[in-house]
mmCIF file of C-alpha atoms in Angstrom:
data_model
loop_
_atom_site.group_PDB
_atom_site.id
_atom_site.type_symbol
_atom_site.label_atom_id
_atom_site.label_comp_id
_atom_site.label_asym_id
_atom_site.label_seq_id
_atom_site.Cartn_x
_atom_site.Cartn_y
_atom_site.Cartn_z
ATOM 1 C CA MET A 1 109.255 79.971 169.625
ATOM 2 C CA LYS A 2 109.520 81.777 166.808
ATOM 3 C CA VAL A 3 108.600 80.823 162.933
ATOM 4 C CA LYS A 4 110.738 82.171 160.361
ATOM 5 C CA GLU A 5 108.644 83.229 156.812
ATOM 6 C CA THR A 6 109.497 79.499 155.021
ATOM 7 C CA ALA A 7 109.798 80.956 151.566
ATOM 8 C CA GLU A 8 112.314 83.403 153.004
ATOM 9 C CA ILE A 9 114.674 81.102 154.598
ATOM 10 C CA LEU A 10 115.123 78.622 152.291
ATOM 11 C CA PRO A 11 118.278 78.242 150.101
ATOM 12 C CA ALA A 12 117.493 80.317 146.381
ATOM 13 C CA ASN A 13 117.656 76.974 144.657
ATOM 14 C CA GLN A 14 114.832 75.338 147.116
ATOM 15 C CA HIS A 15 112.669 78.752 145.812
ATOM 16 C CA HIS A 16 111.987 77.010 142.607
ATOM 17 C CA GLY A 17 110.969 73.542 140.745
ATOM 18 C CA SER A 18 107.490 71.609 141.000
ATOM 19 C CA GLU A 19 106.899 72.346 144.427
ATOM 20 C CA SER A 20 108.756 74.986 146.715
ATOM 21 C CA GLY A 21 109.204 74.676 149.918
ATOM 22 C CA LYS A 22 106.177 76.994 151.341
ATOM 23 C CA GLU A 23 103.980 74.475 149.712
ATOM 24 C CA LEU A 24 105.639 71.528 151.177
ATOM 25 C CA TYR A 25 104.713 73.259 154.924
ATOM 26 C CA GLN A 26 101.615 74.173 153.636
ATOM 27 C CA HIS A 27 101.494 70.299 152.833
ATOM 28 C CA VAL A 28 103.132 69.548 156.374
ATOM 29 C CA LEU A 29 100.175 71.406 157.682
ATOM 30 C CA ASP A 30 97.481 69.972 156.007
ATOM 31 C CA ALA A 31 98.298 66.309 157.127
ATOM 32 C CA LEU A 32 98.344 67.226 160.678
ATOM 33 C CA PRO A 33 95.640 66.025 162.421
ATOM 34 C CA LEU A 34 95.763 69.079 165.289
ATOM 35 C CA PHE A 35 93.565 72.668 163.963
ATOM 36 C CA VAL A 36 96.493 75.486 162.307
ATOM 37 C CA TYR A 37 95.747 78.800 161.101
ATOM 38 C CA ARG A 38 97.168 81.808 160.696
ATOM 39 C CA VAL A 39 96.393 85.587 161.244
ATOM 40 C CA ASN A 40 97.704 88.722 160.312
ATOM 41 C CA LEU A 41 98.738 91.834 162.636
ATOM 42 C CA LEU A 42 95.575 93.019 162.102
ATOM 43 C CA GLY A 43 93.339 89.777 163.178
ATOM 44 C CA ARG A 44 92.449 88.567 159.829
ATOM 45 C CA VAL A 45 92.411 85.126 159.199
ATOM 46 C CA THR A 46 94.609 84.058 155.971
ATOM 47 C CA TYR A 47 95.300 80.396 156.274
ATOM 48 C CA ALA A 48 93.696 77.686 157.761
ATOM 49 C CA ASN A 49 94.454 74.145 157.606
ATOM 50 C CA ASN A 50 92.311 70.685 156.476
ATOM 51 C CA ALA A 51 91.840 69.216 159.911
ATOM 52 C CA LEU A 52 90.372 72.820 161.142
ATOM 53 C CA ILE A 53 88.149 73.159 157.656
ATOM 54 C CA GLU A 54 86.837 69.994 157.801
ATOM 55 C CA MET A 55 85.705 70.397 161.479
ATOM 56 C CA LEU A 56 84.012 74.059 161.079
ATOM 57 C CA ASP A 57 82.410 71.739 157.744
ATOM 58 C CA THR A 58 83.149 74.954 155.627
ATOM 59 C CA ARG A 59 85.832 76.619 152.462
ATOM 60 C CA LEU A 60 89.243 77.923 153.280
ATOM 61 C CA GLU A 61 87.260 80.866 151.552
ATOM 62 C CA ASN A 62 84.498 81.093 153.561
ATOM 63 C CA LEU A 63 87.554 82.040 156.492
ATOM 64 C CA LEU A 64 89.770 83.874 154.505
ATOM 65 C CA GLY A 65 89.366 87.631 156.236
ATOM 66 C CA LYS A 66 87.099 86.982 158.858
ATOM 67 C CA THR A 67 88.742 87.676 162.724
ATOM 68 C CA ALA A 68 88.014 86.220 166.099
ATOM 69 C CA TYR A 69 84.357 88.494 166.566
ATOM 70 C CA ASP A 70 83.127 86.473 162.940
ATOM 71 C CA PHE A 71 83.225 83.146 165.790
ATOM 72 C CA PHE A 72 82.917 83.996 169.210
ATOM 73 C CA PRO A 73 81.253 86.811 171.705
ATOM 74 C CA PRO A 74 82.957 90.020 171.978
ATOM 75 C CA GLU A 75 84.231 89.193 174.927
ATOM 76 C CA GLN A 76 85.872 86.310 174.372
ATOM 77 C CA ALA A 77 87.157 87.274 171.249
ATOM 78 C CA LYS A 78 88.742 90.473 172.380
ATOM 79 C CA THR A 79 90.677 88.044 174.862
ATOM 80 C CA TYR A 80 91.768 86.045 172.004
ATOM 81 C CA LEU A 81 92.909 88.909 169.702
ATOM 82 C CA ASP A 82 94.668 90.472 173.572
ATOM 83 C CA ASN A 83 96.771 86.751 173.096
ATOM 84 C CA ASP A 84 97.594 87.606 169.719
ATOM 85 C CA GLN A 85 98.619 91.262 170.677
ATOM 86 C CA GLN A 86 101.108 89.186 173.335
ATOM 87 C CA VAL A 87 102.635 87.318 170.828
ATOM 88 C CA VAL A 88 103.687 90.242 168.782
ATOM 89 C CA ASP A 89 104.747 92.406 171.945
ATOM 90 C CA SER A 90 106.550 89.638 173.499
ATOM 91 C CA GLN A 91 108.149 87.641 169.933
ATOM 92 C CA GLU A 92 107.598 84.413 172.079
ATOM 93 C CA ALA A 93 104.885 81.741 171.933
ATOM 94 C CA PHE A 94 101.869 81.879 174.246
ATOM 95 C CA HIS A 95 100.019 79.100 175.639
ATOM 96 C CA THR A 96 97.271 78.286 177.055
ATOM 97 C CA ILE A 97 93.976 75.800 177.750
ATOM 98 C CA LEU A 98 90.536 77.044 177.417
ATOM 99 C CA GLU A 99 87.884 75.981 178.710
ATOM 100 C CA SER A 100 84.204 75.619 177.434
ATOM 101 C CA VAL A 101 85.181 77.064 173.800
ATOM 102 C CA GLN A 102 82.054 76.273 171.453
ATOM 103 C CA ILE A 103 83.843 75.798 168.045
ATOM 104 C CA GLY A 104 81.867 74.830 164.745
ATOM 105 C CA ALA A 105 78.845 72.827 165.839
ATOM 106 C CA LYS A 106 80.621 71.453 169.035
ATOM 107 C CA ARG A 107 80.893 72.823 172.126
ATOM 108 C CA ARG A 108 84.959 71.836 173.817
ATOM 109 C CA GLN A 109 85.181 71.394 177.324
ATOM 110 C CA HIS A 110 89.066 72.027 177.210
ATOM 111 C CA VAL A 111 90.814 73.397 173.948
ATOM 112 C CA GLU A 112 95.227 73.223 174.140
ATOM 113 C CA ILE A 113 96.016 76.546 172.089
ATOM 114 C CA ILE A 114 99.811 77.385 171.479
ATOM 115 C CA LYS A 115 100.499 80.539 169.417
ATOM 116 C CA THR A 116 104.024 81.455 167.895
ATOM 117 C CA PRO A 117 104.831 85.048 165.861
ATOM 118 C CA ILE A 118 106.090 84.765 162.399
ATOM 119 C CA LEU A 119 109.301 86.447 161.458
ATOM 120 C CA ASN A 120 110.215 87.927 158.041
ATOM 121 C CA LEU A 121 113.722 88.163 157.541
ATOM 122 C CA SER A 122 114.479 91.411 159.369
ATOM 123 C CA GLY A 123 113.018 89.715 162.627
ATOM 124 C CA GLU A 124 109.736 91.930 162.397
ATOM 125 C CA VAL A 125 106.385 90.225 162.976
ATOM 126 C CA VAL A 126 103.878 89.482 160.249
ATOM 127 C CA ALA A 127 101.962 86.993 161.710
ATOM 128 C CA ILE A 128 100.809 84.606 164.133
ATOM 129 C CA GLN A 129 99.803 80.947 163.640
ATOM 130 C CA GLY A 130 98.331 79.000 165.995
ATOM 131 C CA VAL A 131 97.478 75.490 166.704
ATOM 132 C CA PHE A 132 94.963 74.087 168.641
ATOM 133 C CA TRP A 133 93.463 71.155 169.647
ATOM 134 C CA ASP A 134 90.721 69.174 171.945
ATOM 135 C CA ILE A 135 91.652 67.878 175.340
ATOM 136 C CA SER A 136 88.150 67.171 176.390
ATOM 137 C CA LYS A 137 89.431 63.954 177.389
ATOM 138 C CA ARG A 138 92.176 63.724 178.643
ATOM 139 C CA VAL A 139 91.361 66.020 181.008
ATOM 140 C CA LEU A 140 88.053 64.338 181.830
ATOM 141 C CA GLU A 141 90.656 60.870 182.844
ATOM 142 C CA GLN A 142 92.995 63.002 184.983
ATOM 143 C CA GLY A 143 89.921 64.421 187.230
ATOM 144 C CA GLN A 144 88.445 60.586 187.084
ATOM 145 C CA LEU A 145 92.156 59.925 188.058
ATOM 146 C CA LEU A 146 92.587 62.512 190.862
ATOM 147 C CA LYS A 147 89.116 61.465 192.213
ATOM 148 C CA ASN A 148 90.419 57.914 192.817
ATOM 149 C CA GLN A 149 93.177 58.726 194.248
ATOM 150 C CA THR A 150 91.770 60.812 196.667
ATOM 151 C CA LEU A 151 89.243 58.497 197.413
ATOM 152 C CA LEU A 152 91.785 55.857 197.817
ATOM 153 C CA LYS A 153 94.294 57.619 200.348
ATOM 154 C CA ALA A 154 90.729 58.592 201.981
ATOM 155 C CA HIS A 155 90.399 54.832 202.476
ATOM 156 C CA ALA A 156 93.536 53.920 202.670
ATOM 157 C CA GLU A 157 94.025 56.372 205.876
ATOM 158 C CA HIS A 158 91.421 54.455 207.921
ATOM 159 C CA ALA A 159 92.300 51.305 206.712
ATOM 160 C CA PRO A 160 94.233 49.281 209.672
ATOM 161 C CA ASP A 161 96.655 47.503 207.044
ATOM 162 C CA HIS A 162 99.632 49.358 205.566
ATOM 163 C CA VAL A 163 98.882 50.478 202.357
ATOM 164 C CA LEU A 164 101.746 51.592 200.096
ATOM 165 C CA LEU A 165 102.600 52.559 196.486
ATOM 166 C CA LEU A 166 106.084 51.683 195.288
ATOM 167 C CA ASP A 167 107.694 53.449 191.529
ATOM 168 C CA ARG A 168 109.637 51.020 189.375
ATOM 169 C CA ASN A 169 112.790 50.925 191.087
ATOM 170 C CA LEU A 170 110.847 50.209 194.386
ATOM 171 C CA ARG A 171 111.112 52.993 195.875
ATOM 172 C CA VAL A 172 107.621 54.190 198.835
ATOM 173 C CA VAL A 173 105.946 57.426 196.843
ATOM 174 C CA TYR A 174 103.061 56.946 199.100
ATOM 175 C CA ILE A 175 102.061 54.856 202.400
ATOM 176 C CA ASN A 176 99.380 55.789 204.824
ATOM 177 C CA HIS A 177 101.002 55.205 208.565
ATOM 178 C CA THR A 178 104.051 54.330 210.539
ATOM 179 C CA LEU A 179 105.364 51.285 209.481
ATOM 180 C CA ALA A 180 107.409 49.389 212.301
ATOM 181 C CA GLY A 181 108.385 52.349 214.018
ATOM 182 C CA VAL A 182 110.066 53.936 210.749
ATOM 183 C CA THR A 183 108.304 57.021 210.328
ATOM 184 C CA ILE A 184 106.191 58.222 207.132
ATOM 185 C CA ASP A 185 108.716 60.968 205.981
ATOM 186 C CA ASP A 186 111.510 58.411 206.609
ATOM 187 C CA MET A 187 109.841 55.958 204.430
ATOM 188 C CA LEU A 188 108.983 58.262 201.544
ATOM 189 C CA GLY A 189 111.908 57.855 198.678
ATOM 190 C CA ALA A 190 113.046 54.856 200.803
ATOM 191 C CA TYR A 191 114.090 51.898 198.650
ATOM 192 C CA LEU A 192 111.824 49.603 200.292
ATOM 193 C CA PRO A 193 113.896 46.134 200.346
ATOM 194 C CA ASP A 194 116.591 47.902 202.739
ATOM 195 C CA LEU A 195 113.882 48.305 205.176
ATOM 196 C CA ALA A 196 113.953 44.576 206.096
ATOM 197 C CA PRO A 197 118.047 43.909 206.693
ATOM 198 C CA GLY A 198 118.270 40.261 205.845
ATOM 199 C CA TYR A 199 115.130 39.523 203.805
ATOM 200 C CA ASN A 200 115.827 42.359 201.136
ATOM 201 C CA GLU A 201 117.068 40.051 198.638
ATOM 202 C CA TYR A 202 114.217 38.094 199.198
ATOM 203 C CA ILE A 203 111.486 40.946 198.919
ATOM 204 C CA ALA A 204 113.236 42.408 195.507
ATOM 205 C CA LYS A 205 112.819 39.238 194.061
ATOM 206 C CA LYS A 206 109.526 38.765 194.759
ATOM 207 C CA LEU A 207 108.540 42.602 193.731
ATOM 208 C CA ASN A 208 110.073 42.482 190.138
ATOM 209 C CA ASP A 209 108.406 39.428 189.892
ATOM 210 C CA THR A 210 105.108 41.251 190.339
ATOM 211 C CA LEU A 211 106.092 43.464 187.864
ATOM 212 C CA THR A 212 107.684 40.890 185.350
ATOM 213 C CA THR A 213 104.457 38.673 185.772
ATOM 214 C CA GLY A 214 101.655 40.876 186.377
ATOM 215 C CA LYS A 215 100.516 38.369 189.028
ATOM 216 C CA MET A 216 99.862 39.182 192.721
ATOM 217 C CA GLY A 217 103.124 38.269 195.337
ATOM 218 C CA VAL A 218 102.059 36.703 198.860
ATOM 219 C CA TYR A 219 105.185 37.265 201.076
ATOM 220 C CA GLU A 220 106.232 37.714 205.080
ATOM 221 C CA THR A 221 109.161 39.742 205.934
ATOM 222 C CA GLN A 222 110.344 40.690 209.530
ATOM 223 C CA TYR A 223 111.104 43.836 210.143
ATOM 224 C CA THR A 224 113.284 45.343 213.102
ATOM 225 C CA SER A 225 112.778 49.054 214.259
ATOM 226 C CA PRO A 226 114.833 51.419 214.782
ATOM 227 C CA LEU A 227 114.323 50.761 218.763
ATOM 228 C CA GLY A 228 115.005 46.877 217.795
ATOM 229 C CA LYS A 229 111.521 45.651 218.373
ATOM 230 C CA HIS A 230 110.754 42.390 215.440
ATOM 231 C CA TYR A 231 107.973 43.030 213.572
ATOM 232 C CA TYR A 232 106.092 40.369 211.143
ATOM 233 C CA PHE A 233 104.095 41.847 207.812
ATOM 234 C CA GLU A 234 102.339 39.623 205.025
ATOM 235 C CA THR A 235 102.652 41.667 202.170
ATOM 236 C CA ARG A 236 100.135 41.445 198.720
ATOM 237 C CA ALA A 237 101.840 43.528 196.090
ATOM 238 C CA LEU A 238 100.090 43.723 192.774
ATOM 239 C CA LYS A 239 100.995 45.712 189.154
ATOM 240 C CA LEU A 240 98.774 48.737 188.535
ATOM 241 C CA ASN A 241 98.806 49.225 184.951
ATOM 242 C CA ASP A 242 96.468 52.788 184.152
ATOM 243 C CA ALA A 243 98.410 54.325 187.332
ATOM 244 C CA PRO A 244 100.579 57.287 186.959
ATOM 245 C CA SER A 245 104.256 56.349 185.635
ATOM 246 C CA ASP A 246 105.670 56.839 188.994
ATOM 247 C CA VAL A 247 103.418 54.303 190.653
ATOM 248 C CA CYS A 248 103.761 50.997 189.678
ATOM 249 C CA LEU A 249 103.127 48.769 192.841
ATOM 250 C CA HIS A 250 100.091 48.748 195.521
ATOM 251 C CA LEU A 251 101.068 46.638 198.440
ATOM 252 C CA THR A 252 98.691 45.803 201.342
ATOM 253 C CA SER A 253 100.943 45.013 204.536
ATOM 254 C CA THR A 254 98.783 43.192 207.550
ATOM 255 C CA ASP A 255 100.712 43.659 210.710
ATOM 256 C CA ILE A 256 100.382 39.917 211.656
ATOM 257 C CA THR A 257 103.303 40.231 214.419
ATOM 258 C CA ALA A 258 101.140 39.170 217.284
ATOM 259 C CA ARG A 259 99.789 36.096 215.272
ATOM 260 C CA THR A 260 103.210 35.091 214.166
ATOM 261 C CA LEU A 261 104.564 35.359 218.279
ATOM 262 C CA TYR A 262 101.778 33.291 219.574
ATOM 263 C CA GLU A 263 102.664 30.535 217.145
ATOM 264 C CA GLN A 264 106.215 30.558 217.946
ATOM 265 C CA LYS A 265 105.337 30.310 221.485
ATOM 266 C CA LEU A 266 103.165 27.140 220.543
ATOM 267 C CA GLU A 267 106.336 25.514 218.498
ATOM 268 C CA GLN A 268 108.143 26.222 221.460
ATOM 269 C CA ALA A 269 106.004 24.789 224.090
ATOM 270 C CA ALA A 270 105.468 21.423 221.338
ATOM 271 C CA ALA A 271 108.962 21.319 221.680
ATOM 272 C CA VAL A 272 109.520 21.389 225.307
ATOM 273 C CA PHE A 273 106.594 18.738 225.808
ATOM 274 C CA THR A 274 107.949 16.247 223.145
ATOM 275 C CA TYR A 275 111.053 16.529 224.453
ATOM 276 C CA ALA A 276 110.700 16.635 228.702
ATOM 277 C CA LYS A 277 112.385 14.036 230.495
ATOM 278 C CA GLU A 278 109.351 13.845 232.183
ATOM 279 C CA ALA A 279 106.131 11.448 230.756
ATOM 280 C CA VAL A 280 103.484 13.758 229.542
ATOM 281 C CA VAL A 281 100.314 12.890 228.483
ATOM 282 C CA ILE A 282 97.466 15.162 227.499
ATOM 283 C CA ALA A 283 93.752 13.750 227.163
ATOM 284 C CA ASP A 284 90.700 15.603 226.601
ATOM 285 C CA GLU A 285 87.308 15.509 229.436
ATOM 286 C CA ASN A 286 86.404 12.334 228.636
ATOM 287 C CA GLY A 287 89.692 10.625 229.123
ATOM 288 C CA ARG A 288 90.591 9.900 226.031
ATOM 289 C CA ILE A 289 94.327 10.434 225.091
ATOM 290 C CA ASN A 290 95.027 13.226 222.233
ATOM 291 C CA ASN A 291 98.945 13.373 222.463
ATOM 292 C CA VAL A 292 101.894 11.582 224.539
ATOM 293 C CA ASN A 293 105.726 12.813 224.630
ATOM 294 C CA ASN A 294 108.803 10.753 223.556
ATOM 295 C CA ALA A 295 109.618 9.936 227.180
ATOM 296 C CA TYR A 296 105.925 8.348 227.732
ATOM 297 C CA LEU A 297 106.604 5.592 224.415
ATOM 298 C CA ASP A 298 110.138 5.305 226.049
ATOM 299 C CA ILE A 299 108.751 4.153 229.494
ATOM 300 C CA THR A 300 105.957 2.548 227.640
ATOM 301 C CA GLY A 301 107.169 0.722 224.808
ATOM 302 C CA LEU A 302 104.279 2.435 222.310
ATOM 303 C CA GLU A 303 104.736 3.642 219.332
ATOM 304 C CA SER A 304 102.595 7.062 218.678
#
C-alpha cells in the first residue's frame, strides 16, 4: 500500500475553496480512534492526529521535529527507524505487532502498527505515515481462548464419550475418538448427518433446531460401521456462542449400544413370554404371582 500526497493528486478545482482536499484528509485522520503520525525522511515528526496527541497528553507543537529517540530507549528507537528505512527502500507497507511498548504514561502489552510510504507525483518517497492501535485485550482473549481450547482438547481426549465440534454447515472440525468404526481422519470435514443413513434428515433437523433456538438438543441415532456392525448413540448438542467463527456446535455422544441391545433382548423376551402357546406364570420367592402370559389367561379365564 502506498499513499500519494493528497494536495498533489487532487483535481485543480479542489485545491481552492473553504476546505482543501488536504484539510479534509486531515479532518478524517483526526476523527479516527486510531493513533496516526507522519515523519519525514529524517524520522522527524511532521504530523500527529488528535487521538495520538490526547493519548500523550501534550500538544502538536511539542511533538513536531522529534524522532523515535525522544520517545524510546536507543535500541528500540533504532529498530523503529530501521523499519522506516525498509518502507522507504521497498516503497511498500510494513506491518508488525510490537510487544511491551511504553507509549506515554501507559505500557501497552501488544500494539499493532502499519507504516506506509507517502509518494509525490514523481513517485518518490517523501514521508512515512504510521497507524497503530492497542490490541492487548484481543491478544489476551485469544490467549485465553487457546488455553481453554487446549484444556478442552486434553479433557476430551481422555473422556469416555465422543466429543465433536461442528461448523455452521454441520461438518466435523474436531472429534476426540474414532466413531462407530470411522477413523478420525475420515470424520474430519464430513457432513455429520450423512454418517447415519436413515437418520440423516432427523439429525440435520435436530442440529439446525439447536443452532436456531440455542436450546440443547438430545437425540438417539444408529450408526453402521464400514464392516456392518450397528452402534447406538445418545447425543447432546449445544450451541457455542463465544467460540471461533468456524465452530458453532459442541456435541457429546454416549455409546449406548450395550444398553440398547439389552433393551431389545428384553422386548424380544417379553414378546416370546406374552405370546407363547404354553401357559407361563412368573412368581416371586414367596409364591406371589408377578406376571402371566396370554395362554395362562386363556386357560384360566382370568383377566390380567
